[in-house]
CSV table of C-alpha atoms and ligand atoms in Angstrom, one decimal:
chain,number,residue,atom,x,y,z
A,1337,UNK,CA,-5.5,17.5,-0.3
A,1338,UNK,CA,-6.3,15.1,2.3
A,1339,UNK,CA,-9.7,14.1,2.5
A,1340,UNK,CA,-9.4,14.4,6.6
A,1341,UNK,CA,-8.8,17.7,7.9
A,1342,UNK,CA,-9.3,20.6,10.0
A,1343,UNK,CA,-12.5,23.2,9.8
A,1344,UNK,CA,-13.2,25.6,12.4
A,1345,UNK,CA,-11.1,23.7,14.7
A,1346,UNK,CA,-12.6,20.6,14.6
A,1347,UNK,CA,-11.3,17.5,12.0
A,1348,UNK,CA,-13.7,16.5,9.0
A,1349,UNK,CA,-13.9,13.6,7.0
A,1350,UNK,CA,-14.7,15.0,3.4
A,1351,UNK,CA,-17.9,17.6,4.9
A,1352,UNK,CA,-18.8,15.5,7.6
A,1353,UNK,CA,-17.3,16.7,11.4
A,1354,UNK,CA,-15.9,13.5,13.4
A,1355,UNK,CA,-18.0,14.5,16.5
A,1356,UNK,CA,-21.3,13.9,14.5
A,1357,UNK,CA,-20.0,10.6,13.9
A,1358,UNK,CA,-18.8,9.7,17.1
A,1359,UNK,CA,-21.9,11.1,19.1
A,1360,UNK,CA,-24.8,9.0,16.5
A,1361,UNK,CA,-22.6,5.6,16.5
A,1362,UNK,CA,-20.4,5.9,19.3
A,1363,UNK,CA,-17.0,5.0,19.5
A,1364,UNK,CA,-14.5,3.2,18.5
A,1365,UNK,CA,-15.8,3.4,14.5
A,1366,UNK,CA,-14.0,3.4,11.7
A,1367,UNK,CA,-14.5,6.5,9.4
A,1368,UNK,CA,-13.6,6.2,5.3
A,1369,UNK,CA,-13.4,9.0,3.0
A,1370,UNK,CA,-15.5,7.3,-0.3
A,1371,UNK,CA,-13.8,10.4,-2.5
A,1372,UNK,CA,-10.2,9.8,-1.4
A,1373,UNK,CA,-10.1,6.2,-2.5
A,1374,UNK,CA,-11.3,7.3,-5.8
A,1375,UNK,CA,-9.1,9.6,-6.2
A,1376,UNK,CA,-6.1,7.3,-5.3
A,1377,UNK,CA,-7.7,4.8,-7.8
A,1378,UNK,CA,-7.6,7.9,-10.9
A,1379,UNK,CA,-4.1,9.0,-9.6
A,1380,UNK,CA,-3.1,5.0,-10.1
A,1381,UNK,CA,-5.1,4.7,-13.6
A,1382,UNK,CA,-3.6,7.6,-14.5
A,1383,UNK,CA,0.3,6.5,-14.2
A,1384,UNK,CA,-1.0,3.4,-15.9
A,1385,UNK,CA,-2.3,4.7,-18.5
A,1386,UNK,CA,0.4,4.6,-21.1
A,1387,UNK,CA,0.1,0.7,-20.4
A,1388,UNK,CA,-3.5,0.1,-22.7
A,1389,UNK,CA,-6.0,-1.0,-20.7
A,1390,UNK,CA,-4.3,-2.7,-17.9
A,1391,UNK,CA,-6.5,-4.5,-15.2
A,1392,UNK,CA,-6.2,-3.0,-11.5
A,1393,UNK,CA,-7.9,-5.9,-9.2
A,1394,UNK,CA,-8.1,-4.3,-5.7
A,1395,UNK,CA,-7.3,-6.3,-3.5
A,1396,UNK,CA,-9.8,-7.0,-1.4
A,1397,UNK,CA,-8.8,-8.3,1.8
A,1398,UNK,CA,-6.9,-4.7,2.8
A,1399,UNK,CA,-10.7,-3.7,3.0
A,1400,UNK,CA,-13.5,-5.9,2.2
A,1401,UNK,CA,-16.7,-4.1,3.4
A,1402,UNK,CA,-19.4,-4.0,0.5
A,1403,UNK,CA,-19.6,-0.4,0.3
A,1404,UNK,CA,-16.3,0.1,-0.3
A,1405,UNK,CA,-15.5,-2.5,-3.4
A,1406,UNK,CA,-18.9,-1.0,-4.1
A,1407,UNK,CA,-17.5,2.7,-4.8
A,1408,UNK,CA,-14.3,0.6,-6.2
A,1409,UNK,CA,-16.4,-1.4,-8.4
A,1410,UNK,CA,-17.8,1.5,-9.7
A,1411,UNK,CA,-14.5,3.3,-10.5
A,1412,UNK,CA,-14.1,0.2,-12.9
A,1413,UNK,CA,-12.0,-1.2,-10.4
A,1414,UNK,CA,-11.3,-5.6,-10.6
A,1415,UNK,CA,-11.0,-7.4,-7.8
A,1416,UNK,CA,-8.1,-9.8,-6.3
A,1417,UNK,CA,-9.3,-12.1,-4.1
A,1418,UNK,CA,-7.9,-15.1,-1.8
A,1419,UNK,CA,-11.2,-17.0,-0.6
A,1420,UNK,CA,-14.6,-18.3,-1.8
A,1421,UNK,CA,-15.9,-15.3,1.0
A,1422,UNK,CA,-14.1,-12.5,-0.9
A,1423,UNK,CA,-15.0,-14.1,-4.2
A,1424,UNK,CA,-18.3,-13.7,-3.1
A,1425,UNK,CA,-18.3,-10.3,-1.8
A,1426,UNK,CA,-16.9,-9.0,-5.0
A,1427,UNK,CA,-19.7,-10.4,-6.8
A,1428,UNK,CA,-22.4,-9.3,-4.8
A,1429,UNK,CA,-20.3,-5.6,-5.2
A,1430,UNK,CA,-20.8,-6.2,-8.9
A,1431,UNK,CA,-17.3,-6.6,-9.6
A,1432,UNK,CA,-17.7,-8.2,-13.3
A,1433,UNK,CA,-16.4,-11.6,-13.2
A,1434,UNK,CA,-13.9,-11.3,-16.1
A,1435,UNK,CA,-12.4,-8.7,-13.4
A,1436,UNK,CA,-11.7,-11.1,-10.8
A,1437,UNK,CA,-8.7,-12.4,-9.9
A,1438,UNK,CA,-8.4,-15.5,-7.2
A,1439,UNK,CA,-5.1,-15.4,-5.5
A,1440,UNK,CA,-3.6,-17.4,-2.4
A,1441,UNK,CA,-1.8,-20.4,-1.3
A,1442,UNK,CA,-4.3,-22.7,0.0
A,1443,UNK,CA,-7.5,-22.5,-2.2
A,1444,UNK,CA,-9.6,-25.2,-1.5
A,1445,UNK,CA,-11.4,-27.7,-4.5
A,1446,UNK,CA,-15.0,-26.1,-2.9
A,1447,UNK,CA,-13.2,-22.3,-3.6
A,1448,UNK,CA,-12.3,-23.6,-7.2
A,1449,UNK,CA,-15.6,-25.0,-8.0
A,1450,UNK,CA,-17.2,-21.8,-7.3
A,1451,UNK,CA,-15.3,-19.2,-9.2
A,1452,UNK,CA,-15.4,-21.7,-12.2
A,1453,UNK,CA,-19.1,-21.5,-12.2
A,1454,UNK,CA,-19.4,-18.1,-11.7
A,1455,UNK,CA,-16.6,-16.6,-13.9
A,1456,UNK,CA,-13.2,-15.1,-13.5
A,1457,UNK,CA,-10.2,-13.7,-15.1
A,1458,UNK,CA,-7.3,-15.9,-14.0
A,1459,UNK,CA,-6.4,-18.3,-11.2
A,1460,UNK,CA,-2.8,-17.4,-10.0
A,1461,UNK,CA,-1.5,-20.8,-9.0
A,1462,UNK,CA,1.1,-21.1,-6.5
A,1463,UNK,CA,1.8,-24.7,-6.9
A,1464,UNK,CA,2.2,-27.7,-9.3
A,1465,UNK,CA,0.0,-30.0,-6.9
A,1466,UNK,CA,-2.4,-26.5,-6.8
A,1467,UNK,CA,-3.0,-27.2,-10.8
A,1468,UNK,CA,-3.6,-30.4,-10.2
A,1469,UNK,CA,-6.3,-30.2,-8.2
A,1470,UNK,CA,-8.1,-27.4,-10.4
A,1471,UNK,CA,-7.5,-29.4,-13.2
A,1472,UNK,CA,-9.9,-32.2,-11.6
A,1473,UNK,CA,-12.4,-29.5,-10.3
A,1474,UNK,CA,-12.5,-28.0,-13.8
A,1475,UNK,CA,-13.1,-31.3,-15.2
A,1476,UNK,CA,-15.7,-31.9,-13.0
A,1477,UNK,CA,-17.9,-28.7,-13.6
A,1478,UNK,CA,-17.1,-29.1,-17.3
A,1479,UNK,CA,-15.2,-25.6,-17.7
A,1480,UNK,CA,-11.7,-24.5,-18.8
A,1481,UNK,CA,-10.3,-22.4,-16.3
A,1482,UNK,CA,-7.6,-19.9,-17.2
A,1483,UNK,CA,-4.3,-20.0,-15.3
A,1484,UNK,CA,-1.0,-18.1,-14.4
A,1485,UNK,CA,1.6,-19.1,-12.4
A,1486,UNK,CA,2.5,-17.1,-9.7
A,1487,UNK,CA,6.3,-17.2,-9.4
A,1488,UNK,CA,8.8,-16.4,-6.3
A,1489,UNK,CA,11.4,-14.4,-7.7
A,1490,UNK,CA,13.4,-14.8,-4.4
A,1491,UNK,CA,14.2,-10.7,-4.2
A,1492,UNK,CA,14.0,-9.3,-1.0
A,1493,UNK,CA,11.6,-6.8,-0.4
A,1494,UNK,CA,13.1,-4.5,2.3
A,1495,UNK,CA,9.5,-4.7,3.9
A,1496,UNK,CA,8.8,-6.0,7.3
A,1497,UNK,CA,9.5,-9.6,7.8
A,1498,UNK,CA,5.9,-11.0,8.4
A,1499,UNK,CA,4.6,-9.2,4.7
A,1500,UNK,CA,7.5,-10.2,2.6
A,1501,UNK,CA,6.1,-12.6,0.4
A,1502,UNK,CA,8.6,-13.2,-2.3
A,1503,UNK,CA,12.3,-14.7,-0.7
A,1504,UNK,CA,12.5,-18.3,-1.7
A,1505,UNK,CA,11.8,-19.3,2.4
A,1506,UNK,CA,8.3,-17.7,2.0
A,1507,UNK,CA,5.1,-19.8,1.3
A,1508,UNK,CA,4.3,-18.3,-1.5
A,1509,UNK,CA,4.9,-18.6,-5.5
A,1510,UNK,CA,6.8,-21.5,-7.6
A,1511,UNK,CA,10.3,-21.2,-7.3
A,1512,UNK,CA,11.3,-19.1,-10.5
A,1513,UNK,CA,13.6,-21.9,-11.9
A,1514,UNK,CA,11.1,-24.3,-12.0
A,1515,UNK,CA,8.4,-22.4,-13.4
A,1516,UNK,CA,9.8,-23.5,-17.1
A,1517,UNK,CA,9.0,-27.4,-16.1
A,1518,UNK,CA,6.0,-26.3,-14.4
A,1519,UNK,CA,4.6,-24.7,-17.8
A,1520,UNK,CA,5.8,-27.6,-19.6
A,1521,UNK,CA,4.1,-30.1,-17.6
A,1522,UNK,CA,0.2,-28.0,-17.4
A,1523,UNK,CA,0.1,-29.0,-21.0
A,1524,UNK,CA,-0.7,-32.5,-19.9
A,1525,UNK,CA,-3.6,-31.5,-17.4
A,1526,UNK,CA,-6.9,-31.4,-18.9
A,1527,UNK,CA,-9.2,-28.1,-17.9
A,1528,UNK,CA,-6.8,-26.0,-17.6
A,1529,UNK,CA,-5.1,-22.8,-20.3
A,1530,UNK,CA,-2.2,-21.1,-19.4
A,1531,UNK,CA,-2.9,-17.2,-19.3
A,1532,UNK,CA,0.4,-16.1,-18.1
A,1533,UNK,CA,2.7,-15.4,-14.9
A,1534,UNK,CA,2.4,-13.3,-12.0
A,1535,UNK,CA,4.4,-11.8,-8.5
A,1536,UNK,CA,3.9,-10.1,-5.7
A,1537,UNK,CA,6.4,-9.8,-3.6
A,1538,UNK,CA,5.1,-8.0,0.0
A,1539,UNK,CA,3.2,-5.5,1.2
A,1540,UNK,CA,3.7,-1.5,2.4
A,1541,UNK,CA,6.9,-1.5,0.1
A,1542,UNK,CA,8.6,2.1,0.6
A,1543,UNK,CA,11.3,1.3,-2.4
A,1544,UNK,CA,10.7,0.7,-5.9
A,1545,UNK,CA,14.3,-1.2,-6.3
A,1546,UNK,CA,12.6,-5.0,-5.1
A,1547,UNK,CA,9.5,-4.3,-7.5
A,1548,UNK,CA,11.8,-3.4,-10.4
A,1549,UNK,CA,13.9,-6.4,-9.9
A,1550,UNK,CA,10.8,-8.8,-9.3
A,1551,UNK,CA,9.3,-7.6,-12.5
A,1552,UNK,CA,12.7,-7.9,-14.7
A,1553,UNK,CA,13.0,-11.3,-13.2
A,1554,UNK,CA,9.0,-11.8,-14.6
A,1555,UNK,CA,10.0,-10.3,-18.3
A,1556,UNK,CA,12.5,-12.7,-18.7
A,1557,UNK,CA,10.5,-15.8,-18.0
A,1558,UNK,CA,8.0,-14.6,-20.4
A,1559,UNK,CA,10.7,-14.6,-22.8
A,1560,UNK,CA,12.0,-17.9,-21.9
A,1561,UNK,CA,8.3,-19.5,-22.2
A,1562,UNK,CA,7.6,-18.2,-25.5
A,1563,UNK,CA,10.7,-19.3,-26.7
A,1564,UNK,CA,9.7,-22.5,-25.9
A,1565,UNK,CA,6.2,-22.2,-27.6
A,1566,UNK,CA,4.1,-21.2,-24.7
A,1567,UNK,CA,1.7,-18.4,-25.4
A,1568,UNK,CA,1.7,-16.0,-22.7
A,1569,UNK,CA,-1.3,-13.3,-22.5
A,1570,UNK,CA,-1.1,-11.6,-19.3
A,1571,UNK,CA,1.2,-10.5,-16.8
A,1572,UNK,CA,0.4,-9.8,-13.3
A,1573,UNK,CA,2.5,-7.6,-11.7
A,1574,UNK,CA,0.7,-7.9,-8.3
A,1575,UNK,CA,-0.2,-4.9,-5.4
A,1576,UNK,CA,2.1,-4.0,-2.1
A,1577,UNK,CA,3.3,0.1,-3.3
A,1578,UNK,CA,3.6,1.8,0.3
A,1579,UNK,CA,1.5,4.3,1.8
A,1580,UNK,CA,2.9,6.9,4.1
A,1581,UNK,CA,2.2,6.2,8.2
A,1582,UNK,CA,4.3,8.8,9.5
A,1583,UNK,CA,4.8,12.2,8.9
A,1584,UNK,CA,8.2,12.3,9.4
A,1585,UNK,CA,9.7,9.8,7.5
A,1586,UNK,CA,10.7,9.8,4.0
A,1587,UNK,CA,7.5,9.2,1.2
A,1588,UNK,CA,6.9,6.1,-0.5
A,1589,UNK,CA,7.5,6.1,-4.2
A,1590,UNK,CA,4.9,8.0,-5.8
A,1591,UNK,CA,2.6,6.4,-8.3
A,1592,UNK,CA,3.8,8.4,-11.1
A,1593,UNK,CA,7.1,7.4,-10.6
A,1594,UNK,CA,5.8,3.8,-10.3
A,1595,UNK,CA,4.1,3.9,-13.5
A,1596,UNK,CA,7.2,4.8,-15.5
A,1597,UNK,CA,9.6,2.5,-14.0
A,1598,UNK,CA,6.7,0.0,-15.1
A,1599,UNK,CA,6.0,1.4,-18.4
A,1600,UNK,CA,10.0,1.2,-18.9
A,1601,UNK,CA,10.5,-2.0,-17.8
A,1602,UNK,CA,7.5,-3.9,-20.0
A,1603,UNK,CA,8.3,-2.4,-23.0
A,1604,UNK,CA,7.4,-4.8,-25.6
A,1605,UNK,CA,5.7,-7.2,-23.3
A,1606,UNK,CA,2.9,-7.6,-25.2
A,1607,UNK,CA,0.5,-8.7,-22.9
A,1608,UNK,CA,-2.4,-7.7,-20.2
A,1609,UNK,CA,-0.6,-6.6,-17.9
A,1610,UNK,CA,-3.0,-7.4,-14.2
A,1611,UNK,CA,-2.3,-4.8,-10.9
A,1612,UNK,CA,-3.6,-5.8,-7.5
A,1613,UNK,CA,-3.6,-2.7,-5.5
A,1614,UNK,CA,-4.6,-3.1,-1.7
A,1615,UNK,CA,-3.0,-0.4,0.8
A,1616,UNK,CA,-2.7,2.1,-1.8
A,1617,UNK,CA,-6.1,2.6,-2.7
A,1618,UNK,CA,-7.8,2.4,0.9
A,1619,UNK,CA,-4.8,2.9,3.8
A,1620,UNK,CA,-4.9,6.7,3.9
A,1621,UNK,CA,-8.7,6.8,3.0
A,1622,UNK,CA,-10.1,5.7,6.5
A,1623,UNK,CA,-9.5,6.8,10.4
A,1624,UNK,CA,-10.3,5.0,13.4
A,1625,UNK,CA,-12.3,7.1,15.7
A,1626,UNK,CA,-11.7,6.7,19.2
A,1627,UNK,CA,-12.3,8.5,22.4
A,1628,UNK,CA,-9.9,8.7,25.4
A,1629,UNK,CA,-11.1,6.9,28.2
A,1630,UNK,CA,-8.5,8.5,30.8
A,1631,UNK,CA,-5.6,9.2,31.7
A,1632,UNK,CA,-2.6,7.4,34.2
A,1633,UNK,CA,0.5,8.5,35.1
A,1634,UNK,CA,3.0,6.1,34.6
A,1635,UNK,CA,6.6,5.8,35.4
A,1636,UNK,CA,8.3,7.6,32.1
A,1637,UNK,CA,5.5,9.4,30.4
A,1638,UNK,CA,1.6,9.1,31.0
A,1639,UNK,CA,-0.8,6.4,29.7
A,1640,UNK,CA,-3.6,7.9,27.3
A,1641,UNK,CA,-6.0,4.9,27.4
A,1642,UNK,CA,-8.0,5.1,24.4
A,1643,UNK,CA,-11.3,2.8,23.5
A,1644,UNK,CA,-10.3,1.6,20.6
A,1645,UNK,CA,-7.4,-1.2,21.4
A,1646,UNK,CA,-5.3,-3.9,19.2
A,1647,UNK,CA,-8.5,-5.9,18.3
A,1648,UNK,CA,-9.8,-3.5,16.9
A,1649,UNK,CA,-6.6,-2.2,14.8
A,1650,UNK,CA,-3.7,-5.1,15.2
A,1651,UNK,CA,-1.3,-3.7,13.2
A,1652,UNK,CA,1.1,-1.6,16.1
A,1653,UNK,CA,1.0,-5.1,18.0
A,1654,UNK,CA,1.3,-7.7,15.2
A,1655,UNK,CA,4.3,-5.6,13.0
A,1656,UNK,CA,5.5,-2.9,15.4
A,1657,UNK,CA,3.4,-0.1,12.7
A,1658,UNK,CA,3.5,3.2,13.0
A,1659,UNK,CA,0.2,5.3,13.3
A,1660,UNK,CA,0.0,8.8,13.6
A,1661,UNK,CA,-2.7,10.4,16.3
A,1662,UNK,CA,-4.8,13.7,16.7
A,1663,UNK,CA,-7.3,15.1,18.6
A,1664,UNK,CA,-10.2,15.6,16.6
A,1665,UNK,CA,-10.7,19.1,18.1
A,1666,UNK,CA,-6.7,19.9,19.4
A,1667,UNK,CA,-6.7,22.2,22.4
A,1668,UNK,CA,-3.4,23.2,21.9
A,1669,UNK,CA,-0.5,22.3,23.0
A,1670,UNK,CA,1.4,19.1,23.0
A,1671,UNK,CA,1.9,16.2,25.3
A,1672,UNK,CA,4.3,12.8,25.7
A,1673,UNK,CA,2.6,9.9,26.3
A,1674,UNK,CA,2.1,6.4,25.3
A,1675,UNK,CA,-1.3,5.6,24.0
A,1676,UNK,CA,-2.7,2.2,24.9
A,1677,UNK,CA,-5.9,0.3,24.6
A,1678,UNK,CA,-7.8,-1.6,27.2
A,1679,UNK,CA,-7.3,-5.1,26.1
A,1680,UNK,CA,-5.4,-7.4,28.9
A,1681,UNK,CA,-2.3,-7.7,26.6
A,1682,UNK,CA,0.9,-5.5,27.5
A,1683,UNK,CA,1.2,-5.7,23.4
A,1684,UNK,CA,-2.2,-3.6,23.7
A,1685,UNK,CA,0.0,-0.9,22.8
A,1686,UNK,CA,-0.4,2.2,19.7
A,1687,UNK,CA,2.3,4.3,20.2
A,1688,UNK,CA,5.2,4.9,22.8
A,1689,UNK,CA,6.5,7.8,24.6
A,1690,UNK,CA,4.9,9.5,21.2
A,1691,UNK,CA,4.4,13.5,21.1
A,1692,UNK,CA,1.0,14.0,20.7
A,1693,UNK,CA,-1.7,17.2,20.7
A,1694,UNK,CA,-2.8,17.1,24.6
A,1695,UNK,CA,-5.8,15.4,25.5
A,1696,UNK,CA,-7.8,14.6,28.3
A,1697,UNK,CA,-10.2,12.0,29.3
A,1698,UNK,CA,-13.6,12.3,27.3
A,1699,UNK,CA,-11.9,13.9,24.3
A,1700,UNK,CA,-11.8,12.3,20.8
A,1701,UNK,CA,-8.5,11.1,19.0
A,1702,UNK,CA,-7.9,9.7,15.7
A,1703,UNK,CA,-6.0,7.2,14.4
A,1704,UNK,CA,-4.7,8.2,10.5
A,1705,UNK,CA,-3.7,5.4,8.0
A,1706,UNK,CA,-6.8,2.9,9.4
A,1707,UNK,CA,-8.5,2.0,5.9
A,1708,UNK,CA,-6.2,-0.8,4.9
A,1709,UNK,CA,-5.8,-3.8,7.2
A,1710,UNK,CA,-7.2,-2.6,9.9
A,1711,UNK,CA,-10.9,-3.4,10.5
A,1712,UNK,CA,-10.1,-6.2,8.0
A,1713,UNK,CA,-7.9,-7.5,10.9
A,1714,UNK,CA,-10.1,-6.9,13.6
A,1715,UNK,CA,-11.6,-9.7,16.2
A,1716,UNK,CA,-13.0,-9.5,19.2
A,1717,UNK,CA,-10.8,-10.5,21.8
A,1718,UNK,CA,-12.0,-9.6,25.8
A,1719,UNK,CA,-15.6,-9.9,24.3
A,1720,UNK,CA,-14.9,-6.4,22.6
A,1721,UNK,CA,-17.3,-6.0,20.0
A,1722,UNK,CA,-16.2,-5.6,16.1
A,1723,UNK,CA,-16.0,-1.4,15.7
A,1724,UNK,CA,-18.6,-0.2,13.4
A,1725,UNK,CA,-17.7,1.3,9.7
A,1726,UNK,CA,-18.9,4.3,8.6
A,1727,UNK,CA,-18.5,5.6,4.8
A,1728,UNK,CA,-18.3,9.6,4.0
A,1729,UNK,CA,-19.1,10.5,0.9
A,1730,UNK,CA,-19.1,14.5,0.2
A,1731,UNK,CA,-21.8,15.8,2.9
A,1732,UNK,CA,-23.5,12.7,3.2
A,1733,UNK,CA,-22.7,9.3,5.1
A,1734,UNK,CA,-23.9,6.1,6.5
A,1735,UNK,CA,-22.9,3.5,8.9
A,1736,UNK,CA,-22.1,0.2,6.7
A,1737,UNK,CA,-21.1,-1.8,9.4
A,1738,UNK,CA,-23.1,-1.1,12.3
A,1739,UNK,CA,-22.1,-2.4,15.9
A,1740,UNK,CA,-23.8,-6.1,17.1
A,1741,UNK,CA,-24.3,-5.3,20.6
A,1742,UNK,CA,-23.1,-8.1,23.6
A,1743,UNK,CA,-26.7,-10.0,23.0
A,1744,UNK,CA,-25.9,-10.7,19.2
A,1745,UNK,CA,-22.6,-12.3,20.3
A,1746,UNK,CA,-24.1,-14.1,22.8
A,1747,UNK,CA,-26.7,-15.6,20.8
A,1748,UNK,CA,-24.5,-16.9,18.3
A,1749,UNK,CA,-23.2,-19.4,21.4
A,1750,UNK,CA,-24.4,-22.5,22.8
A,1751,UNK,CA,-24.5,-24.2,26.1
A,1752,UNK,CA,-25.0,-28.3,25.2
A,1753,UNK,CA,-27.8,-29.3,27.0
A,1754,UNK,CA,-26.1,-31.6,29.5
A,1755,UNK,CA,-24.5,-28.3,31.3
A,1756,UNK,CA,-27.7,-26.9,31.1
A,1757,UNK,CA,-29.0,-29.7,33.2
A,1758,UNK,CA,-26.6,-29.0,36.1
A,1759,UNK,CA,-29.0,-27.0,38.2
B,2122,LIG,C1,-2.2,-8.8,-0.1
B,2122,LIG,C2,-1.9,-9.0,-1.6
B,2122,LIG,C3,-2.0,-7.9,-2.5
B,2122,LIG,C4,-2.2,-6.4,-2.0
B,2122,LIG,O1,-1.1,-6.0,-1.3
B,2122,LIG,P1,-1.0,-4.4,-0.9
B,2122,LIG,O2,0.3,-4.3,-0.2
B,2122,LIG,O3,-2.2,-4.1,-0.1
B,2122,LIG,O4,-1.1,-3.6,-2.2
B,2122,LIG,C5,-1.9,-8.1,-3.8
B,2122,LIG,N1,-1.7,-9.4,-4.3
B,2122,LIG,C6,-1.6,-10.4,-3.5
B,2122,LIG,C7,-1.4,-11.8,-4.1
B,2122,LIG,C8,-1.7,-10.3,-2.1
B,2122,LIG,O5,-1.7,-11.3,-1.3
């Protein structure tokens, strides 16, 4: 059942009706359901559980607000992370630090230093020059830090171009045939203990045929290493299962069906294996709340011009995404229109020439499938201030990101005092 839906008329998050929101925070405000991601986190443990005792490190940066790795922390939940500011956030959610793992291209020596001192699982490497720069950090704070290898199986996967991550032209990842030499040549760097290999190959993945491949491609380097006297201990088999955007099209693979063709596949493995779960456990958990502004004809089909606009939730603009809409309280009936923000961009755009329930100006709409990547994204171009976050949980909610008014911006800035001098 979703955790959004409609009673007497009007749409709820969990027991809470979206008007109460809107009206004591205003709008636009992201709205999570706290009992939907939990329940997509037992529905993934549960298709993993004829694996032992994997480790599923969400990944934090599909939705990094504290309440939310929080809840996720206290589902038993690891974290993934890709910067000393989501190392710390996990943390100071009380994600164990034998949970973590610290993922990304570009981690800097200042990045390494501090998840050496305060613990983690692994750190997936992307590089040979990346391992050589831990192993000096690790020298210098005196600590061993446990590695993997994060390897770019060069599969396709069928995703949209700008979150593909594992083709050989991408940034990420050691080429797979030099991950051997890489192995071989870690021995010789002080500080550092080779845990085992990982991949992740892209994001909102709607077919299981690129995973299955990436991970077959994984097994046999595993089998190649050992054979060559490495000990290998964990296998990370990385996040990016798809969540469903629109209605109409075709379901991702389920996680049950996920869980077998992962179950099948590391048969005899014998090893940790590591999931990093983003989308899937937050992108159909959260809504973005927004109210329409008014409305303008236009030349094919009406504008709706909503308050909430692509700084708020870039997706639509940055990768062409699909979101579905609905009034909060429909009317009835049905309209064509194409739904726009009020940012100065013509990519200010959500949806075009989209059916939609009919609104009118003053009425409340949301946007479905906001809880992954979305307020993570946000900025606050045309001096738009960040939308606020609001967690549900059962009857009860709370804002957990509340909304810095123009003044808080404003103080942050500084005229030098030379300008200030001019009058
Ligand atoms: C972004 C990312 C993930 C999460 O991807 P989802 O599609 O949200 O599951 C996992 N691992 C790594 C290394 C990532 O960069």
């Amino acid at each position: 059942m979703s955790h959004f839906h409609l009673r007497d008329g009007v749409t709820h998050c969990e027991d809470v009706p979206l008007p109460t929101i809107a009206q004591a925070v205003g709008t636009p405000v992201f709205v999570y359901s706290a009992n939907a991601m939990r329940s997509q986190a037992k529905a993934l443990r549960a298709a993993l559980a004829p694996l032992g005792d994997p480790l599923v490190a969400y990944a934090v940066k599909a939705n990094p607000n504290i309440a939310v790795l929080t809840a996720l922390a206290a589902e038993g939940l690891g974290a993934d992370v890709v910067s000393g500011g989501e190392y710390r956030r996990a943390r100071a959610a009380g994600v164990a630090p034998d949970k973590i793992v610290f993922s990304g291209v570009g981690k800097t020596a200042a990045e390494m230093r501090l998840a050496l001192e305060g613990g983690l699982c692994q750190f997936n490497l992307e590089s040979f020059p990346e391992a050589e720069m831990l192993s000096q950090v690790a020298q210098s704070v005196g600590r061993t830090a446990p590695v993997a290898f994060r390897i770019n199986p060069d599969v396709d996967a069928g995703s949209h171009a700008k979150i593909s991550t594992g083709a050989a032209h991408n940034k990420f990842g050691i080429p797979i045939d030099e991950t051997a030499a890489a192995c071989r040549a870690l021995q010789s760097l002080p500080g550092l203990e080779l845990m085992g290999l990982a991949v992740h190959i892209g994001s909102q993945l709607t077919r299981l045929a690129p995973l299955e491949a990436a991970i077959a491609k994984l097994g046999g380097m595993i089998a190649q290493l050992r054979s060559e006297g490495h000990r290998i201990h964990t296998a990370d088999l990385g996040g990016g299962l798809g969540v469903q955007y629109d209605p109409s099209s075709q379901p991702p693979p389920s996680v049950e069906d996920y869980g077998a063709m992962v179950t099948r596949l590391t048969r005899g493995w014998n090893v940790r294996l590591i999931f990093e779960p983003g989308r899937l456990i937050v992108g159909n958990s959260g809504v973005l709340l927004t109210e329409v502004i008014r409305i303008k004809s236009g030349p094919r089909s009406p504008f709706v011009i909503v308050d909430a606009a692509m700084n708020d939730l870039l997706r639509p603009s940055l990768y062409d995404a699909w979101h579905e809409f609905g009034a909060v309280a429909p009317r009835g009936g049905e309209m064509v229109a194409d739904v726009v923000g009020p940012v100065c961009e013509s990519g200010d755009v959500f949806a075009l020439a989209r059916r939609l329930d009919r609104v009118q100006a003053g009425d409340l709409m949301l946007i479905h499938t906001a809880g992954a990547y979305a307020a993570a994204m946000a900025g606050t171009y045309n001096s738009r201030a960040l939308a606020p976050e609001v967690l549900v949980d059962g009857g009860e909610w709370a804002v957990v990101r509340p909304r810095r008014g123009d003044e808080a911006y404003l103080a942050d800035e500084d005229v030098p005092p030379w300008l200030k001098r001019a009058e």
